[in-house]
PDB file of C-alpha atoms and ligand atoms in Angstrom:
ATOM      1  CA  MET A   1     -11.093  -7.094 -17.340  1.00 60.00           C
ATOM      2  CA  GLU A   2     -12.345 -10.494 -17.208  1.00 57.00           C
ATOM      3  CA  THR A   3     -13.867 -10.961 -20.691  1.00 51.00           C
ATOM      4  CA  ALA A   4     -14.491 -14.189 -22.060  1.00 49.00           C
ATOM      5  CA  LYS A   5     -13.145 -13.629 -25.627  1.00 52.00           C
ATOM      6  CA  LYS A   6     -15.759 -16.857 -26.865  1.00 45.00           C
ATOM      7  CA  GLU A   7     -18.719 -15.038 -24.975  1.00 50.00           C
ATOM      8  CA  GLN A   8     -18.680 -11.979 -27.119  1.00 55.00           C
ATOM      9  CA  ARG A   9     -21.583 -11.726 -29.204  1.00 65.00           C
ATOM     10  CA  VAL A  10     -19.996 -10.094 -32.496  1.00 77.00           C
ATOM     11  CA  LEU A  11     -22.598  -7.302 -32.945  1.00 87.00           C
ATOM     12  CA  ASP A  12     -20.861  -6.178 -36.229  1.00 94.00           C
ATOM     13  CA  PRO A  13     -18.723  -8.704 -38.429  1.00 95.00           C
ATOM     14  CA  ARG A  14     -16.730  -5.848 -39.573  1.00 96.00           C
ATOM     15  CA  ILE A  15     -14.952  -5.496 -36.029  1.00 96.00           C
ATOM     16  CA  ASP A  16     -11.694  -7.137 -36.038  1.00 96.00           C
ATOM     17  CA  MET A  17     -12.392  -8.561 -31.869  1.00 95.00           C
ATOM     18  CA  ASP A  18      -8.676  -8.554 -31.777  1.00 95.00           C
ATOM     19  CA  ARG A  19      -7.895  -5.314 -31.881  1.00 96.00           C
ATOM     20  CA  LEU A  20     -10.479  -3.758 -29.724  1.00 97.00           C
ATOM     21  CA  PRO A  21     -10.026  -0.592 -28.265  1.00 98.00           C
ATOM     22  CA  ARG A  22      -9.391  -0.722 -24.619  1.00 98.00           C
ATOM     23  CA  HIS A  23     -10.767   2.242 -23.577  1.00 98.00           C
ATOM     24  CA  ILE A  24     -13.368   4.651 -25.530  1.00 98.00           C
ATOM     25  CA  ALA A  25     -14.431   7.973 -24.162  1.00 98.00           C
ATOM     26  CA  ILE A  26     -17.341   9.881 -26.277  1.00 99.00           C
ATOM     27  CA  ILE A  27     -18.435  13.149 -25.997  1.00 98.00           C
ATOM     28  CA  MET A  28     -22.044  13.054 -25.948  1.00 98.00           C
ATOM     29  CA  ASP A  29     -23.070  16.258 -28.146  1.00 98.00           C
ATOM     30  CA  GLY A  30     -26.609  17.218 -29.386  1.00 98.00           C
ATOM     31  CA  ASN A  31     -29.454  16.383 -27.426  1.00 98.00           C
ATOM     32  CA  GLY A  32     -30.601  20.314 -27.798  1.00 98.00           C
ATOM     33  CA  ARG A  33     -30.266  19.975 -31.327  1.00 98.00           C
ATOM     34  CA  TRP A  34     -31.814  16.941 -31.789  1.00 98.00           C
ATOM     35  CA  ALA A  35     -34.756  18.302 -29.489  1.00 98.00           C
ATOM     36  CA  ALA A  36     -34.924  21.487 -31.589  1.00 98.00           C
ATOM     37  CA  ARG A  37     -35.562  19.594 -34.368  1.00 98.00           C
ATOM     38  CA  LEU A  38     -38.381  17.696 -33.417  1.00 98.00           C
ATOM     39  CA  GLY A  39     -39.939  20.776 -31.553  1.00 98.00           C
ATOM     40  CA  LYS A  40     -39.034  19.320 -28.165  1.00 98.00           C
ATOM     41  CA  THR A  41     -37.758  20.572 -24.728  1.00 98.00           C
ATOM     42  CA  ARG A  42     -34.087  20.248 -24.005  1.00 97.00           C
ATOM     43  CA  ALA A  43     -34.621  18.473 -21.501  1.00 97.00           C
ATOM     44  CA  GLN A  44     -36.615  15.712 -23.774  1.00 98.00           C
ATOM     45  CA  GLY A  45     -33.564  16.285 -25.844  1.00 98.00           C
ATOM     46  CA  HIS A  46     -31.137  14.805 -22.789  1.00 98.00           C
ATOM     47  CA  GLU A  47     -33.965  12.319 -21.369  1.00 97.00           C
ATOM     48  CA  ALA A  48     -33.765  10.630 -24.894  1.00 98.00           C
ATOM     49  CA  GLY A  49     -30.224  11.348 -24.415  1.00 98.00           C
ATOM     50  CA  ALA A  50     -30.485   8.827 -21.265  1.00 97.00           C
ATOM     51  CA  ARG A  51     -31.348   5.467 -23.878  1.00 96.00           C
ATOM     52  CA  GLY A  52     -27.698   6.603 -25.929  1.00 97.00           C
ATOM     53  CA  VAL A  53     -25.682   5.768 -22.117  1.00 98.00           C
ATOM     54  CA  ARG A  54     -27.440   2.774 -22.204  1.00 97.00           C
ATOM     55  CA  LEU A  55     -26.941   1.871 -25.428  1.00 98.00           C
ATOM     56  CA  ALA A  56     -23.458   2.602 -25.074  1.00 98.00           C
ATOM     57  CA  ILE A  57     -22.607   0.659 -22.040  1.00 98.00           C
ATOM     58  CA  GLU A  58     -24.315  -2.062 -23.091  1.00 97.00           C
ATOM     59  CA  ALA A  59     -22.184  -2.312 -26.542  1.00 97.00           C
ATOM     60  CA  CYS A  60     -18.968  -1.268 -24.903  1.00 98.00           C
ATOM     61  CA  ARG A  61     -19.827  -4.862 -22.556  1.00 97.00           C
ATOM     62  CA  GLU A  62     -20.997  -6.997 -25.349  1.00 96.00           C
ATOM     63  CA  LEU A  63     -17.889  -6.248 -27.290  1.00 97.00           C
ATOM     64  CA  GLY A  64     -15.345  -6.604 -24.148  1.00 96.00           C
ATOM     65  CA  VAL A  65     -14.729  -2.842 -24.014  1.00 97.00           C
ATOM     66  CA  ASP A  66     -12.331  -2.736 -20.954  1.00 98.00           C
ATOM     67  CA  ALA A  67     -13.791   1.252 -20.085  1.00 98.00           C
ATOM     68  CA  LEU A  68     -15.854   3.456 -21.123  1.00 98.00           C
ATOM     69  CA  SER A  69     -15.594   7.048 -20.048  1.00 98.00           C
ATOM     70  CA  LEU A  70     -18.467   9.305 -20.690  1.00 98.00           C
ATOM     71  CA  TYR A  71     -18.650  13.342 -20.692  1.00 98.00           C
ATOM     72  CA  ALA A  72     -21.781  13.536 -18.841  1.00 98.00           C
ATOM     73  CA  PHE A  73     -21.192  17.302 -17.269  1.00 98.00           C
ATOM     74  CA  SER A  74     -18.494  19.528 -17.986  1.00 98.00           C
ATOM     75  CA  THR A  75     -17.619  22.392 -15.482  1.00 97.00           C
ATOM     76  CA  GLU A  76     -18.458  24.865 -18.172  1.00 96.00           C
ATOM     77  CA  ASN A  77     -21.729  23.016 -17.998  1.00 97.00           C
ATOM     78  CA  TRP A  78     -22.380  25.273 -15.235  1.00 98.00           C
ATOM     79  CA  ARG A  79     -22.870  28.658 -17.238  1.00 98.00           C
ATOM     80  CA  ARG A  80     -26.025  26.465 -18.667  1.00 97.00           C
ATOM     81  CA  SER A  81     -29.449  28.022 -17.294  1.00 97.00           C
ATOM     82  CA  ALA A  82     -30.827  26.944 -13.395  1.00 97.00           C
ATOM     83  CA  THR A  83     -33.464  24.578 -15.135  1.00 97.00           C
ATOM     84  CA  GLU A  84     -31.585  23.090 -17.617  1.00 97.00           C
ATOM     85  CA  VAL A  85     -28.187  21.917 -14.885  1.00 98.00           C
ATOM     86  CA  ASN A  86     -31.634  20.848 -12.465  1.00 98.00           C
ATOM     87  CA  THR A  87     -32.492  18.621 -15.258  1.00 97.00           C
ATOM     88  CA  LEU A  88     -29.482  17.026 -15.949  1.00 98.00           C
ATOM     89  CA  PHE A  89     -28.592  16.250 -12.416  1.00 98.00           C
ATOM     90  CA  ARG A  90     -32.125  15.010 -11.718  1.00 98.00           C
ATOM     91  CA  LEU A  91     -31.844  12.701 -15.112  1.00 97.00           C
ATOM     92  CA  MET A  92     -28.624  11.219 -13.482  1.00 97.00           C
ATOM     93  CA  SER A  93     -30.345  10.281 -10.421  1.00 97.00           C
ATOM     94  CA  LYS A  94     -33.160   9.008 -12.200  1.00 97.00           C
ATOM     95  CA  TYR A  95     -31.101   7.085 -14.606  1.00 97.00           C
ATOM     96  CA  ILE A  96     -28.921   5.294 -11.332  1.00 97.00           C
ATOM     97  CA  HIS A  97     -32.260   3.897 -10.103  1.00 96.00           C
ATOM     98  CA  LYS A  98     -32.915   2.940 -13.153  1.00 97.00           C
ATOM     99  CA  GLU A  99     -30.607   1.238 -14.390  1.00 97.00           C
ATOM    100  CA  ILE A 100     -28.202   0.260 -11.405  1.00 98.00           C
ATOM    101  CA  ASP A 101     -29.716  -3.356 -10.868  1.00 98.00           C
ATOM    102  CA  GLU A 102     -28.450  -3.971 -14.727  1.00 98.00           C
ATOM    103  CA  ILE A 103     -25.419  -2.138 -14.523  1.00 98.00           C
ATOM    104  CA  ASP A 104     -24.591  -4.362 -10.753  1.00 98.00           C
ATOM    105  CA  LYS A 105     -25.522  -7.590 -13.350  1.00 98.00           C
ATOM    106  CA  HIS A 106     -23.619  -7.051 -16.021  1.00 98.00           C
ATOM    107  CA  ARG A 107     -20.925  -6.783 -13.318  1.00 98.00           C
ATOM    108  CA  ILE A 108     -19.739  -3.221 -14.533  1.00 98.00           C
ATOM    109  CA  ARG A 109     -18.075  -0.613 -12.419  1.00 98.00           C
ATOM    110  CA  VAL A 110     -19.423   2.278 -12.124  1.00 98.00           C
ATOM    111  CA  ARG A 111     -16.449   5.310 -11.058  1.00 98.00           C
ATOM    112  CA  PHE A 112     -16.439   8.906 -11.592  1.00 98.00           C
ATOM    113  CA  MET A 113     -14.142  11.385 -12.998  1.00 98.00           C
ATOM    114  CA  GLY A 114     -14.396  14.919 -11.853  1.00 98.00           C
ATOM    115  CA  ARG A 115     -14.525  17.545  -8.716  1.00 98.00           C
ATOM    116  CA  TRP A 116     -17.385  16.611  -6.295  1.00 98.00           C
ATOM    117  CA  GLU A 117     -17.175  20.058  -4.409  1.00 97.00           C
ATOM    118  CA  GLY A 118     -20.212  22.233  -6.092  1.00 96.00           C
ATOM    119  CA  LEU A 119     -22.337  19.135  -7.054  1.00 98.00           C
ATOM    120  CA  PRO A 120     -25.827  18.715  -5.606  1.00 97.00           C
ATOM    121  CA  ALA A 121     -26.165  16.780  -1.860  1.00 97.00           C
ATOM    122  CA  ARG A 122     -28.829  14.375  -3.846  1.00 97.00           C
ATOM    123  CA  ALA A 123     -26.415  13.586  -7.124  1.00 97.00           C
ATOM    124  CA  VAL A 124     -23.631  12.836  -4.671  1.00 98.00           C
ATOM    125  CA  LYS A 125     -25.359  10.467  -2.599  1.00 98.00           C
ATOM    126  CA  ASP A 126     -26.810   8.728  -5.896  1.00 98.00           C
ATOM    127  CA  LEU A 127     -23.405   8.545  -7.391  1.00 98.00           C
ATOM    128  CA  ARG A 128     -21.470   7.615  -3.748  1.00 98.00           C
ATOM    129  CA  TYR A 129     -24.310   4.745  -3.459  1.00 98.00           C
ATOM    130  CA  CYS A 130     -23.864   3.463  -7.676  1.00 98.00           C
ATOM    131  CA  ILE A 131     -19.796   3.663  -6.947  1.00 98.00           C
ATOM    132  CA  GLU A 132     -19.721   1.488  -3.428  1.00 98.00           C
ATOM    133  CA  ARG A 133     -22.543  -0.903  -4.817  1.00 98.00           C
ATOM    134  CA  THR A 134     -20.471  -1.433  -7.647  1.00 98.00           C
ATOM    135  CA  GLN A 135     -16.795  -1.527  -6.700  1.00 98.00           C
ATOM    136  CA  ASN A 136     -16.022  -5.049  -6.940  1.00 98.00           C
ATOM    137  CA  ASN A 137     -16.868  -5.446 -10.816  1.00 98.00           C
ATOM    138  CA  ARG A 138     -14.612  -5.925 -12.914  1.00 97.00           C
ATOM    139  CA  ALA A 139     -16.090  -6.835 -16.227  1.00 97.00           C
ATOM    140  CA  MET A 140     -15.899  -3.228 -17.108  1.00 98.00           C
ATOM    141  CA  ASP A 141     -15.561   0.672 -16.092  1.00 98.00           C
ATOM    142  CA  ALA A 142     -18.045   2.957 -17.406  1.00 98.00           C
ATOM    143  CA  ILE A 143     -16.549   6.538 -15.836  1.00 98.00           C
ATOM    144  CA  VAL A 144     -18.851   9.243 -15.864  1.00 98.00           C
ATOM    145  CA  ALA A 145     -17.014  12.687 -16.014  1.00 98.00           C
ATOM    146  CA  ILE A 146     -19.314  15.186 -13.530  1.00 98.00           C
ATOM    147  CA  ASN A 147     -18.680  18.375 -13.266  1.00 98.00           C
ATOM    148  CA  TYR A 148     -14.974  17.363 -15.089  1.00 98.00           C
ATOM    149  CA  GLY A 149     -12.452  19.512 -17.429  1.00 98.00           C
ATOM    150  CA  GLY A 150      -9.390  18.604 -18.847  1.00 98.00           C
ATOM    151  CA  ARG A 151      -7.445  21.457 -17.449  1.00 98.00           C
ATOM    152  CA  ALA A 152      -9.225  21.059 -13.065  1.00 98.00           C
ATOM    153  CA  GLU A 153      -8.232  18.129 -13.481  1.00 98.00           C
ATOM    154  CA  LEU A 154      -4.265  18.729 -14.981  1.00 98.00           C
ATOM    155  CA  ALA A 155      -4.675  21.530 -12.440  1.00 98.00           C
ATOM    156  CA  ASP A 156      -5.868  19.597  -9.221  1.00 98.00           C
ATOM    157  CA  ALA A 157      -3.155  16.795 -10.211  1.00 98.00           C
ATOM    158  CA  ALA A 158      -0.492  19.914 -10.509  1.00 98.00           C
ATOM    159  CA  ARG A 159      -1.207  20.839  -6.769  1.00 98.00           C
ATOM    160  CA  ALA A 160      -1.387  17.276  -5.609  1.00 98.00           C
ATOM    161  CA  ILE A 161       2.141  17.035  -6.538  1.00 98.00           C
ATOM    162  CA  ALA A 162       3.164  20.275  -5.192  1.00 97.00           C
ATOM    163  CA  ASP A 163       1.251  19.525  -1.388  1.00 97.00           C
ATOM    164  CA  ASP A 164       3.869  15.987  -1.632  1.00 97.00           C
ATOM    165  CA  ALA A 165       6.748  18.533  -3.052  1.00 97.00           C
ATOM    166  CA  ALA A 166       6.250  20.840   0.002  1.00 97.00           C
ATOM    167  CA  ALA A 167       5.794  18.293   2.290  1.00 97.00           C
ATOM    168  CA  GLY A 168       9.133  16.806   1.508  1.00 97.00           C
ATOM    169  CA  ARG A 169       7.683  13.775   0.179  1.00 97.00           C
ATOM    170  CA  LEU A 170       9.512  14.138  -3.343  1.00 96.00           C
ATOM    171  CA  ARG A 171      11.673  16.617  -5.195  1.00 96.00           C
ATOM    172  CA  PRO A 172      11.011  18.607  -7.882  1.00 94.00           C
ATOM    173  CA  GLN A 173      13.515  16.986 -10.079  1.00 96.00           C
ATOM    174  CA  ASP A 174      11.105  13.530  -9.613  1.00 96.00           C
ATOM    175  CA  VAL A 175       8.038  14.840 -11.753  1.00 97.00           C
ATOM    176  CA  ASP A 176       8.145  12.809 -14.552  1.00 98.00           C
ATOM    177  CA  GLU A 177       4.419  11.872 -16.960  1.00 97.00           C
ATOM    178  CA  GLN A 178       4.250   8.812 -14.393  1.00 97.00           C
ATOM    179  CA  MET A 179       3.938  10.861 -11.781  1.00 97.00           C
ATOM    180  CA  ILE A 180       1.254  12.832 -13.205  1.00 98.00           C
ATOM    181  CA  ALA A 181      -0.345   9.922 -15.116  1.00 98.00           C
ATOM    182  CA  ARG A 182      -0.709   8.715 -11.729  1.00 97.00           C
ATOM    183  CA  ARG A 183      -2.648  11.721  -9.959  1.00 98.00           C
ATOM    184  CA  LEU A 184      -5.187  12.038 -12.299  1.00 98.00           C
ATOM    185  CA  TYR A 185      -8.877  11.393 -11.128  1.00 98.00           C
ATOM    186  CA  VAL A 186      -8.815   7.881 -13.300  1.00 98.00           C
ATOM    187  CA  PRO A 187      -5.402   6.971 -12.684  1.00 97.00           C
ATOM    188  CA  ASP A 188      -5.456   3.056 -13.941  1.00 96.00           C
ATOM    189  CA  HIS A 189      -6.767   4.196 -17.368  1.00 94.00           C
ATOM    190  CA  PRO A 190      -4.275   7.133 -18.117  1.00 88.00           C
ATOM    191  CA  GLU A 191      -4.754   6.175 -22.236  1.00 97.00           C
ATOM    192  CA  VAL A 192      -7.752   6.620 -24.028  1.00 98.00           C
ATOM    193  CA  ASP A 193      -7.609   4.126 -27.417  1.00 98.00           C
ATOM    194  CA  LEU A 194     -10.615   6.389 -29.090  1.00 98.00           C
ATOM    195  CA  LEU A 195     -12.491   9.095 -28.472  1.00 98.00           C
ATOM    196  CA  ILE A 196     -15.620   9.560 -30.475  1.00 98.00           C
ATOM    197  CA  ARG A 197     -18.012  13.097 -30.599  1.00 98.00           C
ATOM    198  CA  THR A 198     -21.255  13.249 -31.474  1.00 98.00           C
ATOM    199  CA  SER A 199     -23.324  15.585 -33.674  1.00 98.00           C
ATOM    200  CA  GLY A 200     -20.131  16.520 -36.063  1.00 98.00           C
ATOM    201  CA  GLU A 201     -18.108  18.905 -34.382  1.00 97.00           C
ATOM    202  CA  MET A 202     -14.588  18.994 -34.769  1.00 97.00           C
ATOM    203  CA  ARG A 203     -13.964  19.740 -30.830  1.00 97.00           C
ATOM    204  CA  ILE A 204     -12.372  18.413 -27.716  1.00 98.00           C
ATOM    205  CA  SER A 205     -13.914  20.750 -25.261  1.00 98.00           C
ATOM    206  CA  ASN A 206     -11.667  20.249 -22.728  1.00 98.00           C
ATOM    207  CA  PHE A 207     -12.230  16.453 -22.103  1.00 98.00           C
ATOM    208  CA  MET A 208      -9.646  14.127 -21.001  1.00 98.00           C
ATOM    209  CA  LEU A 209      -6.991  16.358 -22.457  1.00 98.00           C
ATOM    210  CA  TRP A 210      -3.883  14.155 -21.019  1.00 98.00           C
ATOM    211  CA  GLN A 211      -5.476  10.652 -21.705  1.00 98.00           C
ATOM    212  CA  ILE A 212      -5.749  11.806 -25.806  1.00 98.00           C
ATOM    213  CA  SER A 213      -3.079  12.582 -26.352  1.00 97.00           C
ATOM    214  CA  TYR A 214      -2.829   9.460 -29.081  1.00 96.00           C
ATOM    215  CA  ALA A 215      -6.097   8.823 -29.464  1.00 98.00           C
ATOM    216  CA  GLU A 216      -7.620   8.411 -32.594  1.00 98.00           C
ATOM    217  CA  ILE A 217     -10.891  10.722 -32.855  1.00 98.00           C
ATOM    218  CA  VAL A 218     -13.816  10.003 -34.554  1.00 98.00           C
ATOM    219  CA  VAL A 219     -16.924  12.092 -35.126  1.00 98.00           C
ATOM    220  CA  LEU A 220     -19.545  11.034 -35.668  1.00 98.00           C
ATOM    221  CA  PRO A 221     -22.524  13.290 -37.964  1.00 98.00           C
ATOM    222  CA  ILE A 222     -25.351  11.862 -35.211  1.00 98.00           C
ATOM    223  CA  LEU A 223     -26.626  13.690 -32.780  1.00 98.00           C
ATOM    224  CA  TRP A 224     -26.899  12.191 -29.082  1.00 98.00           C
ATOM    225  CA  PRO A 225     -30.079  10.509 -29.135  1.00 98.00           C
ATOM    226  CA  ASP A 226     -29.599   8.976 -32.222  1.00 98.00           C
ATOM    227  CA  PHE A 227     -26.864   7.304 -31.158  1.00 98.00           C
ATOM    228  CA  ASP A 228     -27.198   3.677 -31.089  1.00 98.00           C
ATOM    229  CA  LYS A 229     -24.626   0.272 -30.831  1.00 97.00           C
ATOM    230  CA  GLN A 230     -24.335   0.443 -34.988  1.00 97.00           C
ATOM    231  CA  ALA A 231     -22.821   4.469 -34.497  1.00 98.00           C
ATOM    232  CA  LEU A 232     -20.828   2.662 -32.585  1.00 98.00           C
ATOM    233  CA  CYS A 233     -19.761  -0.330 -34.230  1.00 97.00           C
ATOM    234  CA  ASP A 234     -19.207   2.457 -37.420  1.00 98.00           C
ATOM    235  CA  ALA A 235     -16.406   4.206 -35.197  1.00 98.00           C
ATOM    236  CA  ILE A 236     -14.647   0.901 -33.899  1.00 98.00           C
ATOM    237  CA  VAL A 237     -14.234   0.161 -37.524  1.00 97.00           C
ATOM    238  CA  ALA A 238     -13.201   3.988 -38.779  1.00 98.00           C
ATOM    239  CA  TYR A 239     -10.488   3.324 -35.828  1.00 98.00           C
ATOM    240  CA  GLN A 240      -9.634   0.122 -36.854  1.00 97.00           C
ATOM    241  CA  GLY A 241      -8.791   1.331 -40.431  1.00 97.00           C
ATOM    242  CA  ARG A 242      -6.442   3.910 -38.638  1.00 95.00           C
ATOM    243  CA  SER A 243      -2.530   3.630 -38.517  1.00 88.00           C
ATOM    244  CA  ARG A 244      -1.636   4.264 -35.025  1.00 81.00           C
ATOM    245  CA  ARG A 245       1.891   5.497 -34.787  1.00 78.00           C
ATOM    246  CA  PHE A 246       2.356   6.784 -31.661  1.00 81.00           C
ATOM    247  CA  GLY A 247       4.821   9.751 -33.334  1.00 80.00           C
ATOM    248  CA  GLY A 248       6.766   7.115 -34.362  1.00 82.00           C
ATOM    249  CA  ARG A 249       6.896   5.557 -37.697  1.00 69.00           C
ATOM    250  CA  PRO A 250       3.959   2.946 -39.453  1.00 60.00           C
ATOM    251  CA  GLU A 251       5.789  -0.410 -38.267  1.00 48.00           C
ATOM    252  CA  THR A 252       6.259   0.775 -34.928  1.00 48.00           C
ATOM    253  CA  LYS A 253       4.245  -0.707 -31.697  1.00 47.00           C
ATOM    254  CA  ARG A 254       3.852   0.906 -28.513  1.00 48.00           C
ATOM    255  CA  LYS A 255       4.086  -1.958 -25.804  1.00 44.00           C
ATOM    256  CA  GLY A 256       1.051  -2.262 -24.386  1.00 40.00           C
ATOM    257  CA  ALA A 257      -1.301  -0.765 -27.212  1.00 40.00           C
ATOM    258  CA  SER A 258      -4.112  -2.373 -28.387  1.00 38.00           C
ATOM    259  CA  CYS A 259      -4.235  -1.529 -32.119  1.00 35.00           C
TER     260      CYS A 259
HETATM  261  C1  FPP B 301     -24.822  17.826 -25.137  1.00 86.00           C
HETATM  262  O1  FPP B 301     -26.300  18.007 -25.307  1.00 86.00           O
HETATM  263  C2  FPP B 301     -25.033  16.622 -24.006  1.00 86.00           C
HETATM  264  C3  FPP B 301     -24.927  17.129 -22.295  1.00 86.00           C
HETATM  265  C4  FPP B 301     -24.858  18.285 -21.643  1.00 86.00           C
HETATM  266  C5  FPP B 301     -24.998  16.090 -21.437  1.00 86.00           C
HETATM  267  C6  FPP B 301     -24.899  14.630 -21.353  1.00 86.00           C
HETATM  268  C7  FPP B 301     -26.171  13.757 -20.927  1.00 86.00           C
HETATM  269  C8  FPP B 301     -26.984  13.103 -21.306  1.00 86.00           C
HETATM  270  C9  FPP B 301     -27.004  11.880 -22.567  1.00 86.00           C
HETATM  271  C10 FPP B 301     -27.835  12.996 -20.310  1.00 86.00           C
HETATM  272  C11 FPP B 301     -28.087  11.687 -19.318  1.00 86.00           C
HETATM  273  C12 FPP B 301     -26.490  11.349 -18.918  1.00 86.00           C
HETATM  274  C13 FPP B 301     -26.260  10.019 -17.946  1.00 86.00           C
HETATM  275  C14 FPP B 301     -24.836  10.071 -17.641  1.00 86.00           C
HETATM  276  C15 FPP B 301     -27.599   9.650 -17.400  1.00 86.00           C
HETATM  277  P1  FPP B 301     -25.906  19.566 -25.776  1.00 86.00           P
HETATM  278  O2  FPP B 301     -27.198  19.759 -24.528  1.00 86.00           O
HETATM  279  O3  FPP B 301     -24.902  20.291 -25.739  1.00 86.00           O
HETATM  280  O4  FPP B 301     -26.597  19.587 -27.081  1.00 86.00           O
HETATM  281  P2  FPP B 301     -26.869  20.888 -28.080  1.00 86.00           P
HETATM  282  O5  FPP B 301     -25.184  21.133 -28.690  1.00 86.00           O
HETATM  283  O6  FPP B 301     -27.211  20.376 -29.388  1.00 86.00           O
HETATM  284  O7  FPP B 301     -27.361  22.541 -27.845  1.00 86.00           O
END
């Protein structure tokens, strides 16, 4: 990614800019509880959550993080009421139209992670527009997980490999970790360094199961609509305080690892 270190504004002096996580993933949780606490509707909770999305993208860009993955709608979220599902997709479309100029101006590339099948036509149109318009940007990748499930992603990768094997393009004995990683939805960012979850819940919820194998997990006690740049910095400081061993000894440095 084309980050110029000198231009980076340090948001928090505690952050060591030489050991930033390259890929941050966020499970945005707590919109409903935030709304209930304030006597608001769930729709208002999600609306307030959209502000957190903007702040997370802005802060990651200002710091010089390469990629930010956001869990916006899971394969399990279809179980919510039709009203809430419609609200979420309407909100995503509204967000795209409101923020696209700013996103593009800052040279952020928006990418999609999930299954296109089953998405409302309007959401597909707006997402495709956003992806195509920003496809040449290289300052940072903002990867939105929509109709996404970690198990579904691995099943899709397995099916693609099985198709290739059946067609004689590969042999079963050639299947290895790299081959699976290359068939993930966004294959050029196969590793997450830092996984953040808000609302205090200690769950992975089927998010990026392959990519988080060696991620540091930071659970923040705040609800997603209260997420701000300081919360992101707090998570990065916690991440930088960890000793990442990747299954090896404390001094082990993994090739390409940022911390
Ligand atoms: C979790 O809160 C949040 C979601 C299911 C969706 C995340 C969506 C947004 C932040 C809205 C905007 C998104 C984009 C990409 C613009 P919850 O409803 O599970 O909260 P609860 O657990 O407190 O009920």
